[in-house]
Amino acid sequence: MYNIFDFEGNAEIPLPRCDFGCLIFASTNGKFRDKDGVDPYNKKLANGHYVIRNVNASEAVGNDVTVWVIERAKASEFDYEIYDAANLNRASGVPRAIVTVMSAMRFRVMADAGEANSYTTRLVGFDNALDNNPDNCNYAYKTSKNSAFEGFEFQVHAPIISIVFNEQKASTSKQITIMDYPSILQNALNIRELATSGFLSSPGYNGCARLDNNQAYLAKQYQYSESNDFLAGPNSFNIVYDADVSFTDDHKVTIRDMTHNQRYSKVMLTGAQNDCHITVASTQLVIIAYDRLTPSQSFMLRFTSTGEGNTLPLIGLIAISLVCSMLRLLI
């Protein structure tokens, strides 16, 4: 996966994965087309030595771009469909096993509720989308097998996402909507519905244990200190958070319940932690913020939302409970 910082100041970028044939997928926020009218952002290359040539001046400054290269033989192992979030043109019908979306901008992937079907999402390409994938990439969100399909709305703070449905059903996929955000609406990315389960990740997150830190995706649009508001309206919800975090003690992710007793409770996640579970009970507003989480600092925060009438395991009567080592609870 290549980003704008791989190209700026470099005349050529070699593509070793193309020596025996490759597929190149790319997304930009521009509108460039080849002279013959062919969309240049989906290329299949035969065997040979290839480079991406930067024809701009060495001092030129560009906009964000996402380029993903995969060996042709490897791609042939998967049943997939892939889209650019800025130019979605998908016909309705039964999806392939893996639906992959990439973008140079932050984007949303949405689907309406349908008949029973489970799914798993990862912030990677289709080659790492399945369980037991080669780079040991963890999931961003998943539902249990044979569960009701309640739809989803994922706001993706990464260059790519892949969704694997347990069953290939036309009714599940025909309502999938994929869109990026015009710059005027970028602030909307920080406001979400508390009633909708999903995930929040650090910028450029991939969750792949076997990738080096220098393979983290970078983008000029990313904000590495940011606050996100999760709103519920008149109803209250119980939220369970499942956190995978990896950053040094001078960084943190803060979860604030702004509802309880006209004050807020605060949980601060610090240090290298995995498999942390946090429960926030009967809330209408949660604010999640992170501070200076530049790569290789990272986190994935999955959350499941249920109506206030559902019971959740709480410790005493406090608004936030947690099960995780190295967490601090401040009320």
mmCIF file with all atom_site columns, C-alpha atoms in Angstrom, residues 115-201:
data_model
loop_
_atom_site.group_PDB
_atom_site.id
_atom_site.type_symbol
_atom_site.label_atom_id
_atom_site.label_alt_id
_atom_site.label_comp_id
_atom_site.label_asym_id
_atom_site.label_entity_id
_atom_site.label_seq_id
_atom_site.pdbx_PDB_ins_code
_atom_site.Cartn_x
_atom_site.Cartn_y
_atom_site.Cartn_z
_atom_site.occupancy
_atom_site.B_iso_or_equiv
_atom_site.pdbx_formal_charge
_atom_site.auth_seq_id
_atom_site.auth_comp_id
_atom_site.auth_asym_id
_atom_site.auth_atom_id
_atom_site.pdbx_PDB_model_num
ATOM 1  C CA . GLU A 1 115 ? -32.340 -11.174 6.315  1.00 0.00 ? 115 GLU A CA 1
ATOM 2  C CA . ALA A 1 116 ? -30.069 -13.062 8.704  1.00 0.00 ? 116 ALA A CA 1
ATOM 3  C CA . ASN A 1 117 ? -26.400 -12.943 7.749  1.00 0.00 ? 117 ASN A CA 1
ATOM 4  C CA . SER A 1 118 ? -23.157 -12.486 9.666  1.00 0.00 ? 118 SER A CA 1
ATOM 5  C CA . TYR A 1 119 ? -20.045 -10.664 8.462  1.00 0.00 ? 119 TYR A CA 1
ATOM 6  C CA . THR A 1 120 ? -16.493 -9.717  9.379  1.00 0.00 ? 120 THR A CA 1
ATOM 7  C CA . THR A 1 121 ? -14.681 -6.514  8.445  1.00 0.00 ? 121 THR A CA 1
ATOM 8  C CA . ARG A 1 122 ? -10.958 -5.768  8.395  1.00 0.00 ? 122 ARG A CA 1
ATOM 9  C CA . LEU A 1 123 ? -9.088  -2.601  7.416  1.00 0.00 ? 123 LEU A CA 1
ATOM 10 C CA . VAL A 1 124 ? -7.045  -4.408  4.781  1.00 0.00 ? 124 VAL A CA 1
ATOM 11 C CA . GLY A 1 125 ? -7.292  -5.591  1.182  1.00 0.00 ? 125 GLY A CA 1
ATOM 12 C CA . PHE A 1 126 ? -9.058  -8.777  0.150  1.00 0.00 ? 126 PHE A CA 1
ATOM 13 C CA . ASP A 1 127 ? -5.825  -10.786 0.450  1.00 0.00 ? 127 ASP A CA 1
ATOM 14 C CA . ASN A 1 128 ? -5.937  -10.359 4.260  1.00 0.00 ? 128 ASN A CA 1
ATOM 15 C CA . ALA A 1 129 ? -9.708  -10.224 4.709  1.00 0.00 ? 129 ALA A CA 1
ATOM 16 C CA . LEU A 1 130 ? -10.293 -13.826 5.799  1.00 0.00 ? 130 LEU A CA 1
ATOM 17 C CA . ASP A 1 131 ? -9.595  -15.494 9.128  1.00 0.00 ? 131 ASP A CA 1
ATOM 18 C CA . ASN A 1 132 ? -6.054  -16.894 9.521  1.00 0.00 ? 132 ASN A CA 1
ATOM 19 C CA . ASN A 1 133 ? -4.785  -14.360 6.977  1.00 0.00 ? 133 ASN A CA 1
ATOM 20 C CA . PRO A 1 134 ? -1.069  -14.251 6.096  1.00 0.00 ? 134 PRO A CA 1
ATOM 21 C CA . ASP A 1 135 ? -0.251  -10.959 7.852  1.00 0.00 ? 135 ASP A CA 1
ATOM 22 C CA . ASN A 1 136 ? -2.209  -11.832 11.002 1.00 0.00 ? 136 ASN A CA 1
ATOM 23 C CA . CYS A 1 137 ? -4.542  -8.827  10.635 1.00 0.00 ? 137 CYS A CA 1
ATOM 24 C CA . ASN A 1 138 ? -7.209  -8.576  13.320 1.00 0.00 ? 138 ASN A CA 1
ATOM 25 C CA . TYR A 1 139 ? -10.816 -7.669  12.646 1.00 0.00 ? 139 TYR A CA 1
ATOM 26 C CA . ALA A 1 140 ? -12.388 -4.241  12.940 1.00 0.00 ? 140 ALA A CA 1
ATOM 27 C CA . TYR A 1 141 ? -15.907 -5.545  13.564 1.00 0.00 ? 141 TYR A CA 1
ATOM 28 C CA . LYS A 1 142 ? -17.766 -8.824  13.262 1.00 0.00 ? 142 LYS A CA 1
ATOM 29 C CA . THR A 1 143 ? -21.096 -10.379 14.129 1.00 0.00 ? 143 THR A CA 1
ATOM 30 C CA . SER A 1 144 ? -21.792 -13.885 15.377 1.00 0.00 ? 144 SER A CA 1
ATOM 31 C CA . LYS A 1 145 ? -22.666 -16.638 12.924 1.00 0.00 ? 145 LYS A CA 1
ATOM 32 C CA . ASN A 1 146 ? -26.347 -16.856 11.918 1.00 0.00 ? 146 ASN A CA 1
ATOM 33 C CA . SER A 1 147 ? -27.100 -13.558 13.666 1.00 0.00 ? 147 SER A CA 1
ATOM 34 C CA . ALA A 1 148 ? -29.704 -11.103 12.411 1.00 0.00 ? 148 ALA A CA 1
ATOM 35 C CA . PHE A 1 149 ? -28.376 -8.651  9.849  1.00 0.00 ? 149 PHE A CA 1
ATOM 36 C CA . GLU A 1 150 ? -29.148 -5.268  11.393 1.00 0.00 ? 150 GLU A CA 1
ATOM 37 C CA . GLY A 1 151 ? -27.245 -3.264  8.804  1.00 0.00 ? 151 GLY A CA 1
ATOM 38 C CA . PHE A 1 152 ? -24.205 -1.116  9.518  1.00 0.00 ? 152 PHE A CA 1
ATOM 39 C CA . GLU A 1 153 ? -22.615 2.276   9.073  1.00 0.00 ? 153 GLU A CA 1
ATOM 40 C CA . PHE A 1 154 ? -18.830 2.263   9.273  1.00 0.00 ? 154 PHE A CA 1
ATOM 41 C CA . GLN A 1 155 ? -16.805 5.444   9.137  1.00 0.00 ? 155 GLN A CA 1
ATOM 42 C CA . VAL A 1 156 ? -13.427 4.360   7.840  1.00 0.00 ? 156 VAL A CA 1
ATOM 43 C CA . HIS A 1 157 ? -10.312 6.176   9.026  1.00 0.00 ? 157 HIS A CA 1
ATOM 44 C CA . ALA A 1 158 ? -8.055  4.035   6.843  1.00 0.00 ? 158 ALA A CA 1
ATOM 45 C CA . PRO A 1 159 ? -7.309  3.664   3.113  1.00 0.00 ? 159 PRO A CA 1
ATOM 46 C CA . ILE A 1 160 ? -9.157  0.362   2.660  1.00 0.00 ? 160 ILE A CA 1
ATOM 47 C CA . ILE A 1 161 ? -11.784 -1.929  4.167  1.00 0.00 ? 161 ILE A CA 1
ATOM 48 C CA . SER A 1 162 ? -12.897 -5.461  3.275  1.00 0.00 ? 162 SER A CA 1
ATOM 49 C CA . ILE A 1 163 ? -16.220 -7.013  4.276  1.00 0.00 ? 163 ILE A CA 1
ATOM 50 C CA . VAL A 1 164 ? -16.685 -10.778 4.276  1.00 0.00 ? 164 VAL A CA 1
ATOM 51 C CA . PHE A 1 165 ? -20.280 -11.998 4.460  1.00 0.00 ? 165 PHE A CA 1
ATOM 52 C CA . ASN A 1 166 ? -20.922 -15.442 5.879  1.00 0.00 ? 166 ASN A CA 1
ATOM 53 C CA . GLU A 1 167 ? -23.503 -16.089 3.156  1.00 0.00 ? 167 GLU A CA 1
ATOM 54 C CA . GLN A 1 168 ? -23.728 -14.531 -0.271 1.00 0.00 ? 168 GLN A CA 1
ATOM 55 C CA . LYS A 1 169 ? -27.240 -13.089 -0.468 1.00 0.00 ? 169 LYS A CA 1
ATOM 56 C CA . ALA A 1 170 ? -28.503 -10.453 -2.830 1.00 0.00 ? 170 ALA A CA 1
ATOM 57 C CA . SER A 1 171 ? -30.791 -8.989  -0.170 1.00 0.00 ? 171 SER A CA 1
ATOM 58 C CA . THR A 1 172 ? -27.802 -8.308  2.068  1.00 0.00 ? 172 THR A CA 1
ATOM 59 C CA . SER A 1 173 ? -25.756 -6.428  -0.477 1.00 0.00 ? 173 SER A CA 1
ATOM 60 C CA . LYS A 1 174 ? -28.205 -4.543  -2.654 1.00 0.00 ? 174 LYS A CA 1
ATOM 61 C CA . GLN A 1 175 ? -28.536 -1.749  -0.108 1.00 0.00 ? 175 GLN A CA 1
ATOM 62 C CA . ILE A 1 176 ? -24.790 -1.260  0.453  1.00 0.00 ? 176 ILE A CA 1
ATOM 63 C CA . THR A 1 177 ? -23.860 2.395   0.021  1.00 0.00 ? 177 THR A CA 1
ATOM 64 C CA . ILE A 1 178 ? -20.283 3.581   -0.251 1.00 0.00 ? 178 ILE A CA 1
ATOM 65 C CA . MET A 1 179 ? -19.329 7.225   -0.274 1.00 0.00 ? 179 MET A CA 1
ATOM 66 C CA . ASP A 1 180 ? -16.472 9.528   0.539  1.00 0.00 ? 180 ASP A CA 1
ATOM 67 C CA . TYR A 1 181 ? -16.867 12.929  2.154  1.00 0.00 ? 181 TYR A CA 1
ATOM 68 C CA . PRO A 1 182 ? -16.425 16.193  0.262  1.00 0.00 ? 182 PRO A CA 1
ATOM 69 C CA . SER A 1 183 ? -14.054 18.466  2.152  1.00 0.00 ? 183 SER A CA 1
ATOM 70 C CA . ILE A 1 184 ? -16.957 20.632  3.307  1.00 0.00 ? 184 ILE A CA 1
ATOM 71 C CA . LEU A 1 185 ? -18.388 17.633  5.205  1.00 0.00 ? 185 LEU A CA 1
ATOM 72 C CA . GLN A 1 186 ? -15.187 16.308  6.774  1.00 0.00 ? 186 GLN A CA 1
ATOM 73 C CA . ASN A 1 187 ? -16.270 17.543  10.217 1.00 0.00 ? 187 ASN A CA 1
ATOM 74 C CA . ALA A 1 188 ? -19.277 15.221  10.011 1.00 0.00 ? 188 ALA A CA 1
ATOM 75 C CA . LEU A 1 189 ? -16.862 12.319  10.400 1.00 0.00 ? 189 LEU A CA 1
ATOM 76 C CA . ASN A 1 190 ? -16.444 13.216  14.069 1.00 0.00 ? 190 ASN A CA 1
ATOM 77 C CA . ILE A 1 191 ? -20.174 12.927  14.867 1.00 0.00 ? 191 ILE A CA 1
ATOM 78 C CA . ARG A 1 192 ? -21.710 9.458   15.034 1.00 0.00 ? 192 ARG A CA 1
ATOM 79 C CA . GLU A 1 193 ? -24.859 7.692   16.164 1.00 0.00 ? 193 GLU A CA 1
ATOM 80 C CA . LEU A 1 194 ? -24.528 6.053   19.576 1.00 0.00 ? 194 LEU A CA 1
ATOM 81 C CA . ALA A 1 195 ? -27.245 3.558   18.648 1.00 0.00 ? 195 ALA A CA 1
ATOM 82 C CA . THR A 1 196 ? -25.168 2.087   15.811 1.00 0.00 ? 196 THR A CA 1
ATOM 83 C CA . SER A 1 197 ? -22.543 -0.543  16.639 1.00 0.00 ? 197 SER A CA 1
ATOM 84 C CA . GLY A 1 198 ? -19.209 -0.288  14.889 1.00 0.00 ? 198 GLY A CA 1
ATOM 85 C CA . PHE A 1 199 ? -15.602 0.700   15.481 1.00 0.00 ? 199 PHE A CA 1
ATOM 86 C CA . LEU A 1 200 ? -13.265 3.645   15.885 1.00 0.00 ? 200 LEU A CA 1
ATOM 87 C CA . SER A 1 201 ? -9.593  3.337   14.990 1.00 0.00 ? 201 SER A CA 1
#
